[in-house]
PDB file of C-alpha atoms in Angstrom:
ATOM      1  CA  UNK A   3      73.415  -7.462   0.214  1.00 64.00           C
ATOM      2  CA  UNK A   4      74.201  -8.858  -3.411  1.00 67.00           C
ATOM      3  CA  UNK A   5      72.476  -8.674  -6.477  1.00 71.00           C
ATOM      4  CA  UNK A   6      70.230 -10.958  -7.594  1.00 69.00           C
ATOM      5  CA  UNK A   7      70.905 -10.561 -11.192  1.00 66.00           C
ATOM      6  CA  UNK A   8      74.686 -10.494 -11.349  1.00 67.00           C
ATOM      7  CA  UNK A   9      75.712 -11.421  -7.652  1.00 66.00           C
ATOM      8  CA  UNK A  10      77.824  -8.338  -7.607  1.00 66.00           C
ATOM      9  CA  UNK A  11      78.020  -7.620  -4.125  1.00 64.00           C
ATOM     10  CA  UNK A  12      75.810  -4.001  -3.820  1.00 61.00           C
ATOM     11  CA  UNK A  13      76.090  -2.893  -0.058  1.00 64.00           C
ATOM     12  CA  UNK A  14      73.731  -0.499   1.021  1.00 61.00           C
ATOM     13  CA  UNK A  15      73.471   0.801  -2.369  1.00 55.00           C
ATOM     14  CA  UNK A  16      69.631   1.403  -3.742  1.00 55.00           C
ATOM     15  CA  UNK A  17      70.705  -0.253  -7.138  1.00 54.00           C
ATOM     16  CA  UNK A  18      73.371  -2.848  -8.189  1.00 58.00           C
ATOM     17  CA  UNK A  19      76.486  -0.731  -9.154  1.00 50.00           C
ATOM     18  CA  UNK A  20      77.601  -3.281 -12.031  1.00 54.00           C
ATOM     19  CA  UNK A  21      73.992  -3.864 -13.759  1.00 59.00           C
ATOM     20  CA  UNK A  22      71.893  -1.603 -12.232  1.00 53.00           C
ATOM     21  CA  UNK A  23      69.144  -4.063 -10.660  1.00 61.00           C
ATOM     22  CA  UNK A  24      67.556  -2.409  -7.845  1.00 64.00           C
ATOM     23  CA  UNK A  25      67.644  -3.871  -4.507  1.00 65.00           C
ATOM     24  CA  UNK A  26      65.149  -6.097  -3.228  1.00 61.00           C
ATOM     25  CA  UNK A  27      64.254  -5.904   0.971  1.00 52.00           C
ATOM     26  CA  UNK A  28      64.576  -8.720   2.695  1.00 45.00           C
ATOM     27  CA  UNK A  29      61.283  -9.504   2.928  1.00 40.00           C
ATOM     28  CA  UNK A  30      59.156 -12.543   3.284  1.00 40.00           C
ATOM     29  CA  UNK A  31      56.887 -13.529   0.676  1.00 42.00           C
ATOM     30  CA  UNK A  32      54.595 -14.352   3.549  1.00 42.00           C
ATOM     31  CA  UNK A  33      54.121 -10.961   4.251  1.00 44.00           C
ATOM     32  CA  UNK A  34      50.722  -8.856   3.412  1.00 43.00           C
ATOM     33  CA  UNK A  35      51.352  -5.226   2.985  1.00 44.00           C
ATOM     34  CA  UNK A  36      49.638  -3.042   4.595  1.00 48.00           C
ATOM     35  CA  UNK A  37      46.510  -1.739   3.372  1.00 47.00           C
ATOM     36  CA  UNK A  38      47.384   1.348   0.378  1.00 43.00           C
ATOM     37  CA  UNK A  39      43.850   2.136  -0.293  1.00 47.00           C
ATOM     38  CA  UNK A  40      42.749   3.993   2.460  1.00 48.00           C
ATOM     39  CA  UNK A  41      41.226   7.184   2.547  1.00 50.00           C
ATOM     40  CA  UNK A  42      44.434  10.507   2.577  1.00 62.00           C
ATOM     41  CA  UNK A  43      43.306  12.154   5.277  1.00 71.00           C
ATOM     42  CA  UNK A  44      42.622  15.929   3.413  1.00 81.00           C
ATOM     43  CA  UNK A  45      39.919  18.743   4.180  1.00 78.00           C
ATOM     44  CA  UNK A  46      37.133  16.452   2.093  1.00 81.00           C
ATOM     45  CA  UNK A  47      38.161  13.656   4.161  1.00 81.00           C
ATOM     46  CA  UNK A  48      37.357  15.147   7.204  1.00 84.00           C
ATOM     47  CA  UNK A  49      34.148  16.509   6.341  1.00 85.00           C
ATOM     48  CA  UNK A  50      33.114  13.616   5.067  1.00 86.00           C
ATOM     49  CA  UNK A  51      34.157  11.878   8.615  1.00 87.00           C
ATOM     50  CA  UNK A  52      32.101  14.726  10.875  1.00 88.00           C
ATOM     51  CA  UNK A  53      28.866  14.486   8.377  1.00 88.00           C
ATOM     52  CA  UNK A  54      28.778  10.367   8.364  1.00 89.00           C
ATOM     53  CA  UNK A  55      29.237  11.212  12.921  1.00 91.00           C
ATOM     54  CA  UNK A  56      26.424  13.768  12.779  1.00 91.00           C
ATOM     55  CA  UNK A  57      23.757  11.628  11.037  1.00 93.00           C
ATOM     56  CA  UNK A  58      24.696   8.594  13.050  1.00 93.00           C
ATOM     57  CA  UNK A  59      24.053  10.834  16.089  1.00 93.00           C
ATOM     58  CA  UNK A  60      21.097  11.767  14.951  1.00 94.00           C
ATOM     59  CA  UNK A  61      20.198   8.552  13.781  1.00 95.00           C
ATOM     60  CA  UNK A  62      21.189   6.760  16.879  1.00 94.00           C
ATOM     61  CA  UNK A  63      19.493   9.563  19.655  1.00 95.00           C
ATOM     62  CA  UNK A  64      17.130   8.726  22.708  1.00 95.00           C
ATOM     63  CA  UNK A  65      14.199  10.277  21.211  1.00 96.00           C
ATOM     64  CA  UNK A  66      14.337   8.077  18.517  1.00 95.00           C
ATOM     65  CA  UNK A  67      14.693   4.886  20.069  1.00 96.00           C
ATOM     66  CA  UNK A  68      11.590   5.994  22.807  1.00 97.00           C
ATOM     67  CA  UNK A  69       9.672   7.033  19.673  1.00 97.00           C
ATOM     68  CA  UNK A  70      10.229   3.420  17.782  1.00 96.00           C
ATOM     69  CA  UNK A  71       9.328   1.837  21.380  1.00 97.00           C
ATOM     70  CA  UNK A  72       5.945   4.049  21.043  1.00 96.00           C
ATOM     71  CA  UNK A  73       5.151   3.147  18.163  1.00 96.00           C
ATOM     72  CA  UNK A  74       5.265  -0.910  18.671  1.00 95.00           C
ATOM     73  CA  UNK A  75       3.363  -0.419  21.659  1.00 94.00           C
ATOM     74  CA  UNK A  76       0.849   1.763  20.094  1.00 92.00           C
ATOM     75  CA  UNK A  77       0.072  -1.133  17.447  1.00 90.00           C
ATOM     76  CA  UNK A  78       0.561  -3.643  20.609  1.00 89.00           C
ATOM     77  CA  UNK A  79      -2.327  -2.079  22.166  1.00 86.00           C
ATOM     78  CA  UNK A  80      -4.475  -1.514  19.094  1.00 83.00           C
ATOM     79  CA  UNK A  81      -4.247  -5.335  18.433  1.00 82.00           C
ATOM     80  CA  UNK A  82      -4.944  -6.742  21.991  1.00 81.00           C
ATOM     81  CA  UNK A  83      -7.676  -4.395  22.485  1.00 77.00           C
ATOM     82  CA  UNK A  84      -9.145  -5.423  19.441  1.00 71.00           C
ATOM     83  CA  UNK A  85      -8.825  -9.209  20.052  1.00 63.00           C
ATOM     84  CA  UNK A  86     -10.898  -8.486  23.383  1.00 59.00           C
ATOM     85  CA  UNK A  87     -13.570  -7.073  21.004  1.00 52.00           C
ATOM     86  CA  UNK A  88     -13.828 -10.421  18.682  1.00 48.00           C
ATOM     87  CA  UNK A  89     -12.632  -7.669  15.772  1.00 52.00           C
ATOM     88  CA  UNK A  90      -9.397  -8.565  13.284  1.00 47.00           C
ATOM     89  CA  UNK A  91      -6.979  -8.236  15.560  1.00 50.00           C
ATOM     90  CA  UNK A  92      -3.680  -7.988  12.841  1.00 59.00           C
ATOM     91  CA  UNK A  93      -4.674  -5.632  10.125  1.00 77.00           C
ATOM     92  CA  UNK A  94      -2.606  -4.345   7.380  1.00 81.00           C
ATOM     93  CA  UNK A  95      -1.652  -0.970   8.656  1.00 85.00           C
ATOM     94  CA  UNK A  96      -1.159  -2.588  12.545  1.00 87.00           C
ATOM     95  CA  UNK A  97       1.311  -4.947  10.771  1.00 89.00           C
ATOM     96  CA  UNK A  98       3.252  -2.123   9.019  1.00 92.00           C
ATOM     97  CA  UNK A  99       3.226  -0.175  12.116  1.00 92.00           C
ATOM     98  CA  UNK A 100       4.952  -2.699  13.941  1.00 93.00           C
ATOM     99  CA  UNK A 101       7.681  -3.121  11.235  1.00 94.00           C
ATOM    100  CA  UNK A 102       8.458   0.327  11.170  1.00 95.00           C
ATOM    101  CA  UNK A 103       8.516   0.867  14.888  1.00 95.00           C
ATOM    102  CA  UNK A 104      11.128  -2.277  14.568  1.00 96.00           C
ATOM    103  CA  UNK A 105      13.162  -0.689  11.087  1.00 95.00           C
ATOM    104  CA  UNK A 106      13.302   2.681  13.837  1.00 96.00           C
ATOM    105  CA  UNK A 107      14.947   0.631  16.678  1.00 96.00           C
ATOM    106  CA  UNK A 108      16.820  -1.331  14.491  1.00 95.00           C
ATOM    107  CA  UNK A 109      18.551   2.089  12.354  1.00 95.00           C
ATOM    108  CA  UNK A 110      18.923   3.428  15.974  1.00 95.00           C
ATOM    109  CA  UNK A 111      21.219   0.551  17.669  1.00 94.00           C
ATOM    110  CA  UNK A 112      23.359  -0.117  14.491  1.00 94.00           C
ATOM    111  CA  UNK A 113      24.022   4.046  14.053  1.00 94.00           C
ATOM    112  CA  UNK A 114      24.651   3.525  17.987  1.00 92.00           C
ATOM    113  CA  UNK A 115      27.073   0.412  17.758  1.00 92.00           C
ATOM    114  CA  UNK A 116      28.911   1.553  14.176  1.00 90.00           C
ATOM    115  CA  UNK A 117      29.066   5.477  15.371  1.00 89.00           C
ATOM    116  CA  UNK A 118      32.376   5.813  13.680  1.00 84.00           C
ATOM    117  CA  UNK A 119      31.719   4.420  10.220  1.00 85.00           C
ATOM    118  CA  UNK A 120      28.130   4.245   9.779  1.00 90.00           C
ATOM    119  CA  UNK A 121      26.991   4.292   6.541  1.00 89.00           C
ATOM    120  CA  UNK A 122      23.182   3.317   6.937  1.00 90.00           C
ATOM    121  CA  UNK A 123      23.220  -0.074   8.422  1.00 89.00           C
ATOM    122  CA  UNK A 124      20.380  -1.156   9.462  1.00 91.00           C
ATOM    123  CA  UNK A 125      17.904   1.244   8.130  1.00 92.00           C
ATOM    124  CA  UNK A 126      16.705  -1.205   5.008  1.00 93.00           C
ATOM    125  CA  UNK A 127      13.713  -2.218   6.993  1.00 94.00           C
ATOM    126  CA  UNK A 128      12.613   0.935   7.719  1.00 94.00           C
ATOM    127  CA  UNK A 129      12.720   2.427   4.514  1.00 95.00           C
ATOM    128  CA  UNK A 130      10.612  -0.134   2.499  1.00 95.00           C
ATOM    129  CA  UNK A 131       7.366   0.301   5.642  1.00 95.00           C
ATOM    130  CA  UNK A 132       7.894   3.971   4.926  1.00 95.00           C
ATOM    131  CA  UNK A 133       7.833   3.119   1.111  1.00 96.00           C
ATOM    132  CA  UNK A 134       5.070   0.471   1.054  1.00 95.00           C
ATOM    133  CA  UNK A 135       2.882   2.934   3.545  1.00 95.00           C
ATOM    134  CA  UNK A 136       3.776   5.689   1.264  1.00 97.00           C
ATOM    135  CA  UNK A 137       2.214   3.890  -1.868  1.00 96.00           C
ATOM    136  CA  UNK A 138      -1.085   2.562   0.028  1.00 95.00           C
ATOM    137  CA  UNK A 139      -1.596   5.959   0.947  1.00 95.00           C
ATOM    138  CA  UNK A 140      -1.865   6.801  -3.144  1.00 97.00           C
ATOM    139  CA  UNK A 141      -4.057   3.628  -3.279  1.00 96.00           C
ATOM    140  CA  UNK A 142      -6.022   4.826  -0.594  1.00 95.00           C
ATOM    141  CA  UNK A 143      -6.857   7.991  -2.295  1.00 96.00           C
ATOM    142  CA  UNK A 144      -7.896   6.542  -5.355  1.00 95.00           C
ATOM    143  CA  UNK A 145     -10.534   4.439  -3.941  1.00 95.00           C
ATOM    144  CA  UNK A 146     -12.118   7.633  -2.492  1.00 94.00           C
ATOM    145  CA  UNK A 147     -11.968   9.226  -5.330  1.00 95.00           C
ATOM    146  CA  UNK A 148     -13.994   6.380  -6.824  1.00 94.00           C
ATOM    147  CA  UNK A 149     -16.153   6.386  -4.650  1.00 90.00           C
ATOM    148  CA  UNK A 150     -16.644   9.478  -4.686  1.00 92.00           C
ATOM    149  CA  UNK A 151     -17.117   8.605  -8.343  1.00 92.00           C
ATOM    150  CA  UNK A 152     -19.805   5.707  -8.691  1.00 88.00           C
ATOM    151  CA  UNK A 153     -21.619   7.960  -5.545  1.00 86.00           C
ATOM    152  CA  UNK A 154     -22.400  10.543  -8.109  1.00 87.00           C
ATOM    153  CA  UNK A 155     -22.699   8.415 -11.229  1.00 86.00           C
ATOM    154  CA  UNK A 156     -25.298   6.170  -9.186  1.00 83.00           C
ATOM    155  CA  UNK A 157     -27.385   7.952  -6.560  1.00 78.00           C
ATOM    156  CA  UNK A 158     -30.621   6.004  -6.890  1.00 76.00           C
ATOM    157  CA  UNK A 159     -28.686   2.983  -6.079  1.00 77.00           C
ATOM    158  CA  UNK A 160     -27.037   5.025  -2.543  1.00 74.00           C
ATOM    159  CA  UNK A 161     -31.026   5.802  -1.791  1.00 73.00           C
ATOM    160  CA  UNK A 162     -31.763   2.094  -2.166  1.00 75.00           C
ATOM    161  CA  UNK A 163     -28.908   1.090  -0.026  1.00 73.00           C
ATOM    162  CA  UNK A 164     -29.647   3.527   2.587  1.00 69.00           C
ATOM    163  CA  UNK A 165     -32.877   2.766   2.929  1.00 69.00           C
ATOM    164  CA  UNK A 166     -32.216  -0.969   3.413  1.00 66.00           C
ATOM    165  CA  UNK A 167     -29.665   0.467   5.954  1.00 67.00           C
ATOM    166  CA  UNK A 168     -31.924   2.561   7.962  1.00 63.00           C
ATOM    167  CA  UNK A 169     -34.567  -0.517   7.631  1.00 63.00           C
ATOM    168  CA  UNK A 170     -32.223  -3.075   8.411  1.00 63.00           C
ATOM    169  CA  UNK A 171     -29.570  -1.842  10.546  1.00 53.00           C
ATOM    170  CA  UNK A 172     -30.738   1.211  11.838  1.00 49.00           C
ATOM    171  CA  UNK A 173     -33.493   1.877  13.438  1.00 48.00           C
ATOM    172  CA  UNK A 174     -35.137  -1.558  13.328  1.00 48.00           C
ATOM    173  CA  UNK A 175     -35.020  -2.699  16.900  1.00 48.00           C
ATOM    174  CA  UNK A 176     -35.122   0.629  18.432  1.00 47.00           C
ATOM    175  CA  UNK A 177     -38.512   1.154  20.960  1.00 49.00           C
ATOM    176  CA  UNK A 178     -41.773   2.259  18.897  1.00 48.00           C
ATOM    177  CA  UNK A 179     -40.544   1.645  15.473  1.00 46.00           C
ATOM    178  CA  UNK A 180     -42.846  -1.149  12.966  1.00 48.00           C
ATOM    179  CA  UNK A 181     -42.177  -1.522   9.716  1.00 45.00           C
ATOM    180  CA  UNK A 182     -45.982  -0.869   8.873  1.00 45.00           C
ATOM    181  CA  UNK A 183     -45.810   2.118  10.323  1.00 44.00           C
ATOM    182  CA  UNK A 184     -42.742   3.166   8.687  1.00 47.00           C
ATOM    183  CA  UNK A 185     -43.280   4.767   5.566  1.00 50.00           C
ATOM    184  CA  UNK A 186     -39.503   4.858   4.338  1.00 53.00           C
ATOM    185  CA  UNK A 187     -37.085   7.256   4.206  1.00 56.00           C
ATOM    186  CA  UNK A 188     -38.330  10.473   3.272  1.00 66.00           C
ATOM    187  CA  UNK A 189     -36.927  12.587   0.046  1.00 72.00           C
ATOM    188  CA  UNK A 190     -35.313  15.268   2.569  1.00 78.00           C
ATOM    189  CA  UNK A 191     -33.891  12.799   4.502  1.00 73.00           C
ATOM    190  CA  UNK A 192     -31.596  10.724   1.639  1.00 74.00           C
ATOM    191  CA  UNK A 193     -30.686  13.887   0.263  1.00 79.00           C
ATOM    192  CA  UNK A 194     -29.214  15.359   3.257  1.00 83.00           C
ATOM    193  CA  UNK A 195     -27.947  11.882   4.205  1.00 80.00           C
ATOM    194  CA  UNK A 196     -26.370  11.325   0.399  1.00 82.00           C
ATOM    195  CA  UNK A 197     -24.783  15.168  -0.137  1.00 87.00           C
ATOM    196  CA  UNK A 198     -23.237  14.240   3.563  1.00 89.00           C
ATOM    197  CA  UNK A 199     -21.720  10.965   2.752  1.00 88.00           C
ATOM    198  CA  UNK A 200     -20.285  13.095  -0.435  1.00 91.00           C
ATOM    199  CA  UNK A 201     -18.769  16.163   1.765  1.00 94.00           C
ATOM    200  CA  UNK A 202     -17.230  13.667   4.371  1.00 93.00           C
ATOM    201  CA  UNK A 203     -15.498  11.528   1.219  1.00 93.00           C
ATOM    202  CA  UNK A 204     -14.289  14.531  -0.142  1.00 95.00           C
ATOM    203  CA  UNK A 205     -12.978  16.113   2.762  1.00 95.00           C
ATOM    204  CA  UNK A 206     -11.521  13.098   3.932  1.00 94.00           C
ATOM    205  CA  UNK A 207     -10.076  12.449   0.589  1.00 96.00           C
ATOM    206  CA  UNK A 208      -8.576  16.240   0.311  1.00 96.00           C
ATOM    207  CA  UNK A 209      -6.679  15.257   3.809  1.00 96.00           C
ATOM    208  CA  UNK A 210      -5.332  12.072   2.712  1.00 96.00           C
ATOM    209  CA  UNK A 211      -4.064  13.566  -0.133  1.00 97.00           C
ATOM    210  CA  UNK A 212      -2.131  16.141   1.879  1.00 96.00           C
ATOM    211  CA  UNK A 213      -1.156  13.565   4.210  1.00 96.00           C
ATOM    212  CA  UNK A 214       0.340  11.241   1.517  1.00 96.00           C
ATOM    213  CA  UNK A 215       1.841  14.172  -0.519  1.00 96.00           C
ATOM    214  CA  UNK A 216       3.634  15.905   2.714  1.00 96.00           C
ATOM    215  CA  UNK A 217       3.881  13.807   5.299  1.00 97.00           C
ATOM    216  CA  UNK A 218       3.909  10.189   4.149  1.00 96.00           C
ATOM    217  CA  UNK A 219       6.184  11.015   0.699  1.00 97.00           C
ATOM    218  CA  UNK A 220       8.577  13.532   3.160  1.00 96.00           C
ATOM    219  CA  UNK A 221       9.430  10.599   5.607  1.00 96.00           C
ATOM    220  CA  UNK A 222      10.451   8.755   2.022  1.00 96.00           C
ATOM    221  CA  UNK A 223      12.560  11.381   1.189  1.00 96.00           C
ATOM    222  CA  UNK A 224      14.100  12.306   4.104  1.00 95.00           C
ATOM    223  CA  UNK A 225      15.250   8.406   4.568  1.00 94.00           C
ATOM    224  CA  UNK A 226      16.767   9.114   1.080  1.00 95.00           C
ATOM    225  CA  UNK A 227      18.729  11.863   1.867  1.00 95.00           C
ATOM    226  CA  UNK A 228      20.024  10.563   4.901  1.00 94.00           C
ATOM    227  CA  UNK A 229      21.359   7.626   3.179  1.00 94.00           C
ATOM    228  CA  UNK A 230      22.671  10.532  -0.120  1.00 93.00           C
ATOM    229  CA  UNK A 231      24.347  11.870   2.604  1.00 92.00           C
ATOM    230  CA  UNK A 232      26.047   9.262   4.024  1.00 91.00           C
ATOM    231  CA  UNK A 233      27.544   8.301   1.190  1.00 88.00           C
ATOM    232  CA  UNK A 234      28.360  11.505  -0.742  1.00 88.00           C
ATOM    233  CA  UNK A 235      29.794  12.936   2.774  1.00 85.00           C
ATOM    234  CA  UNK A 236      27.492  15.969   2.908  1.00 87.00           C
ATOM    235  CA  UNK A 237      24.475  16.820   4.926  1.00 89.00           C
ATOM    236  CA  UNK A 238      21.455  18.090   2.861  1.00 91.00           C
ATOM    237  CA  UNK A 239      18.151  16.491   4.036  1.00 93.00           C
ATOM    238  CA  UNK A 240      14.800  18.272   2.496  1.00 93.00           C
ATOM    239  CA  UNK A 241      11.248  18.033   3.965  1.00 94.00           C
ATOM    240  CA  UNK A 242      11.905  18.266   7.318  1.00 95.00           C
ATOM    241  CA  UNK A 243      10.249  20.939   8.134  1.00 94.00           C
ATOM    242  CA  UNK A 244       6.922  19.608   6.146  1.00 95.00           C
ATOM    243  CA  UNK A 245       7.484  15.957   8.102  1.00 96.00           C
ATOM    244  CA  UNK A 246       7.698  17.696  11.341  1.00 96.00           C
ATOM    245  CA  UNK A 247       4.845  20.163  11.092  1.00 96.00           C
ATOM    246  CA  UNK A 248       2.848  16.791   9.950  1.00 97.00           C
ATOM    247  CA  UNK A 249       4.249  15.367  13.314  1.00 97.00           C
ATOM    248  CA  UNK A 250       3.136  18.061  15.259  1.00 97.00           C
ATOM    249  CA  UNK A 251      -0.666  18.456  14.054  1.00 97.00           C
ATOM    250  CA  UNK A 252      -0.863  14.716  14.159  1.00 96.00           C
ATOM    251  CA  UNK A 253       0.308  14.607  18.156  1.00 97.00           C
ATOM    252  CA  UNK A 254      -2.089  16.851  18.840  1.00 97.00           C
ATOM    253  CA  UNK A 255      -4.876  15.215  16.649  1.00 95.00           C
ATOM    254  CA  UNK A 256      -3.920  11.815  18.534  1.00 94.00           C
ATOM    255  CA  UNK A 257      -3.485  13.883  22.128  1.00 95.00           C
ATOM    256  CA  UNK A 258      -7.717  15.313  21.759  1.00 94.00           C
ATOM    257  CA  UNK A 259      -8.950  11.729  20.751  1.00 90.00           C
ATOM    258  CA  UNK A 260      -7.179   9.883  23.722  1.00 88.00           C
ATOM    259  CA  UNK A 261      -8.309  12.514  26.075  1.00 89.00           C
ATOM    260  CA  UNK A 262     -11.698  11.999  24.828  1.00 87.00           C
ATOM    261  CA  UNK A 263     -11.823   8.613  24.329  1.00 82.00           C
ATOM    262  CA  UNK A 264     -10.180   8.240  28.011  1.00 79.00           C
ATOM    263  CA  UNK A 265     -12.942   9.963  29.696  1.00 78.00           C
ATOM    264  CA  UNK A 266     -15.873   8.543  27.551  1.00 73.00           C
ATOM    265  CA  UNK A 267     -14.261   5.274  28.336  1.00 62.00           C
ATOM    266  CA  UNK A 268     -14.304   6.425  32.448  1.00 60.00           C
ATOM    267  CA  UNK A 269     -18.531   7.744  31.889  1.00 59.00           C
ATOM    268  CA  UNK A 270     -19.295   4.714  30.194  1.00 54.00           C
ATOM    269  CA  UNK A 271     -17.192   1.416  31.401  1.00 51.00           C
ATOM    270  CA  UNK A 272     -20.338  -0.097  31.909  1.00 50.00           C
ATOM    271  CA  UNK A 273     -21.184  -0.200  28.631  1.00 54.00           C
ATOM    272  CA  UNK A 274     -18.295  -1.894  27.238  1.00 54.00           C
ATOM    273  CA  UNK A 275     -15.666   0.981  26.349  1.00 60.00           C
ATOM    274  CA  UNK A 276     -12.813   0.605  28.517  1.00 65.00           C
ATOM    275  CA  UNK A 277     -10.466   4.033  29.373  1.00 67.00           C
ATOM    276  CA  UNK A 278      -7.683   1.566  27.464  1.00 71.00           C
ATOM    277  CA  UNK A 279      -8.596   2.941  23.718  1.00 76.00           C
ATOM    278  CA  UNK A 280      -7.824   6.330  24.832  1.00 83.00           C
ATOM    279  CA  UNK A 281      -4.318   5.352  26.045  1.00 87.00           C
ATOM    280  CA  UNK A 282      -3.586   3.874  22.659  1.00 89.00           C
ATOM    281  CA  UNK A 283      -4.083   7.692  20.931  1.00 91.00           C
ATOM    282  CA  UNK A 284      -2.270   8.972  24.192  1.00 93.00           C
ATOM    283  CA  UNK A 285       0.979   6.613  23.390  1.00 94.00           C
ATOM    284  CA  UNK A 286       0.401   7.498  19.857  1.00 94.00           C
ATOM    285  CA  UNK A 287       0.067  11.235  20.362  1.00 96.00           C
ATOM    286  CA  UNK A 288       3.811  11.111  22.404  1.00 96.00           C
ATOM    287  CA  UNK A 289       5.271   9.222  19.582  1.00 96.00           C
ATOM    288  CA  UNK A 290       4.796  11.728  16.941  1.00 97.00           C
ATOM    289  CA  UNK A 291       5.546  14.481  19.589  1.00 97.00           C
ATOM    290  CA  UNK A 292       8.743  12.692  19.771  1.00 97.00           C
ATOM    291  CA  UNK A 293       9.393  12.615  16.247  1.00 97.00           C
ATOM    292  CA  UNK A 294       8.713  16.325  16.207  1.00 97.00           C
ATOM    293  CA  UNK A 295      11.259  17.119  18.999  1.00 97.00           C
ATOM    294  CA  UNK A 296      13.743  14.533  17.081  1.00 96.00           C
ATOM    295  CA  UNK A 297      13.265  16.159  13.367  1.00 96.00           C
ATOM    296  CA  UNK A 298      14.157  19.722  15.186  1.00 94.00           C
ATOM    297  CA  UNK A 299      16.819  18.993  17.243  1.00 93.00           C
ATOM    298  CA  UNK A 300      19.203  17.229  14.648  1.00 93.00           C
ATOM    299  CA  UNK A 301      17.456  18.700  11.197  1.00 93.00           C
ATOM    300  CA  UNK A 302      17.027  22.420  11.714  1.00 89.00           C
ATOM    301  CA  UNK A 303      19.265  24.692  11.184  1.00 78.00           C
ATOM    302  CA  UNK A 304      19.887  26.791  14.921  1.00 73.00           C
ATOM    303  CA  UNK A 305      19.940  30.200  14.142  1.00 60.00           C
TER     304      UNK A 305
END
């Protein structure tokens, strides 16, 4: 080898012996080099490795997918069975349901396919139907609250709509009733009717606003931890145990209404409600069960 400052011939020598110009390898300027930047394999490094591998196990497990297959075929049902029934068959909420049964299948195959270096993939979708349902949740709230709001601020004007109700929609039509001999409704009967539109808007207000606080807000955060985690290489995920208690009640909220809605549907066929609206609460009931199962299995701490 010779130098290729003074052309002194250097040997094997590291440096030139006559000018001291280190020796250059014989190598071709073609070449890449391999790659410097990657990760020194230390304690941190490996932690870092097992945490990313535990959340994409989690992220990519059976229950999971079968859950985000539930929950498209929940909406599914919701919108065909509605479409028989001449009613909107693609609301709103059916629409986000669908999308986040999708962002859950979708999370679950990339975790599946990218095991070893997941870092989220996939999971975009899901997150902004959890966000968006998260933040209609707040909206519906408020427009219970108001009106809850104009209820109180305007009763005469609720005792002139329900009488036009009860006139109109109610019991006009029904066997014996005339409108000359029906002397409108009485004093008793729009109070008891207005102070029990009030209770059922406030308790159904007081349970959305648990529902959005806990449940809908936890599945927000819990999606943002997962993803924190990911990328900071440690495994810290809060609500859990609110988001799966939520899961829980609501699977066995969903599990009473199908059962009752399936046999209703089987004593009354004939009159035009089919034992198919109580399978739609059934599939809906096993999907949250699943979530339950899911949220315990990779999320709580074994004791």
């Amino acid at each position: 080898m010779y130098c290729t400052k003074c052309g002194a011939d250097m040997g094997d020598n590291p440096v030139c012996l006559q000018c001291g110009q280190p020796a250059e390898t014989d190598v071709s300027v073609y070449h890449v080099p391999e790659e410097t930047s990657a990760e020194e394999v230390t304690e941190e490094s490996v932690h870092r490795h097992a945490v990313r591998l535990t959340l994409a196990g989690a992220m990519s497990a059976p229950l999971l997918i079968a859950a985000g297959i539930l929950v498209i075929v929940t909406a599914v049902l919701n919108i065909v069975l509605s479409g028989r029934d001449g009613l909107a068959a693609a609301s709103l909420s059916t629409i986000i349901t669908i999308l986040i049964g999708a962002g859950l299948l979708s999370t679950a195959l990339t975790a599946r396919s990218r095991m070893d270096d997941y870092t989220g993939q996939g999971s975009g979708l899901l997150r902004v139907m959890l966000m968006i349902e998260y933040v209609l949740g707040w909206v519906a709230f408020g427009f219970m609250c108001l009106a809850l709001i104009l209820l109180l601020a305007f009763r005469s004007v609720f005792a002139a709509v329900f009488d036009w109700i009860v006139t109109n929609g109610g019991m006009n039509g029904m066997p014996g009733f005339t409108l000359t001999a029906y002397g409108g409704v009485t004093p008793t009967l729009m109070l008891v009717a207005y102070w029990s539109v009030i209770a059922v808007l406030a308790v159904s207000a007081i349970f959305l606003f648990l529902y959005t606080l806990f449940y809908l807000r936890g599945r927000v955060v819990m999606g943002r931890d997962i993803m924190t985690s990911l990328q900071e290489g440690h495994f810290y995920v809060s609500h859990v145990r609110a988001v799966r208690g939520w899961s829980l009640a609501l699977a066995i909220v969903s599990l009473l209404g199908g059962i009752t809605l399936t046999a209703a549907g089987s004593l009354s066929f004939d009159q035009g409600l089919p034992p198919a609206y109580g399978i739609t609460n059934l599939t809906a009931a096993a999907a949250h069960f699943l979530i339950y199962l899911w949220i315990g299995r990779h999320f709580i701490p074994k004791n």
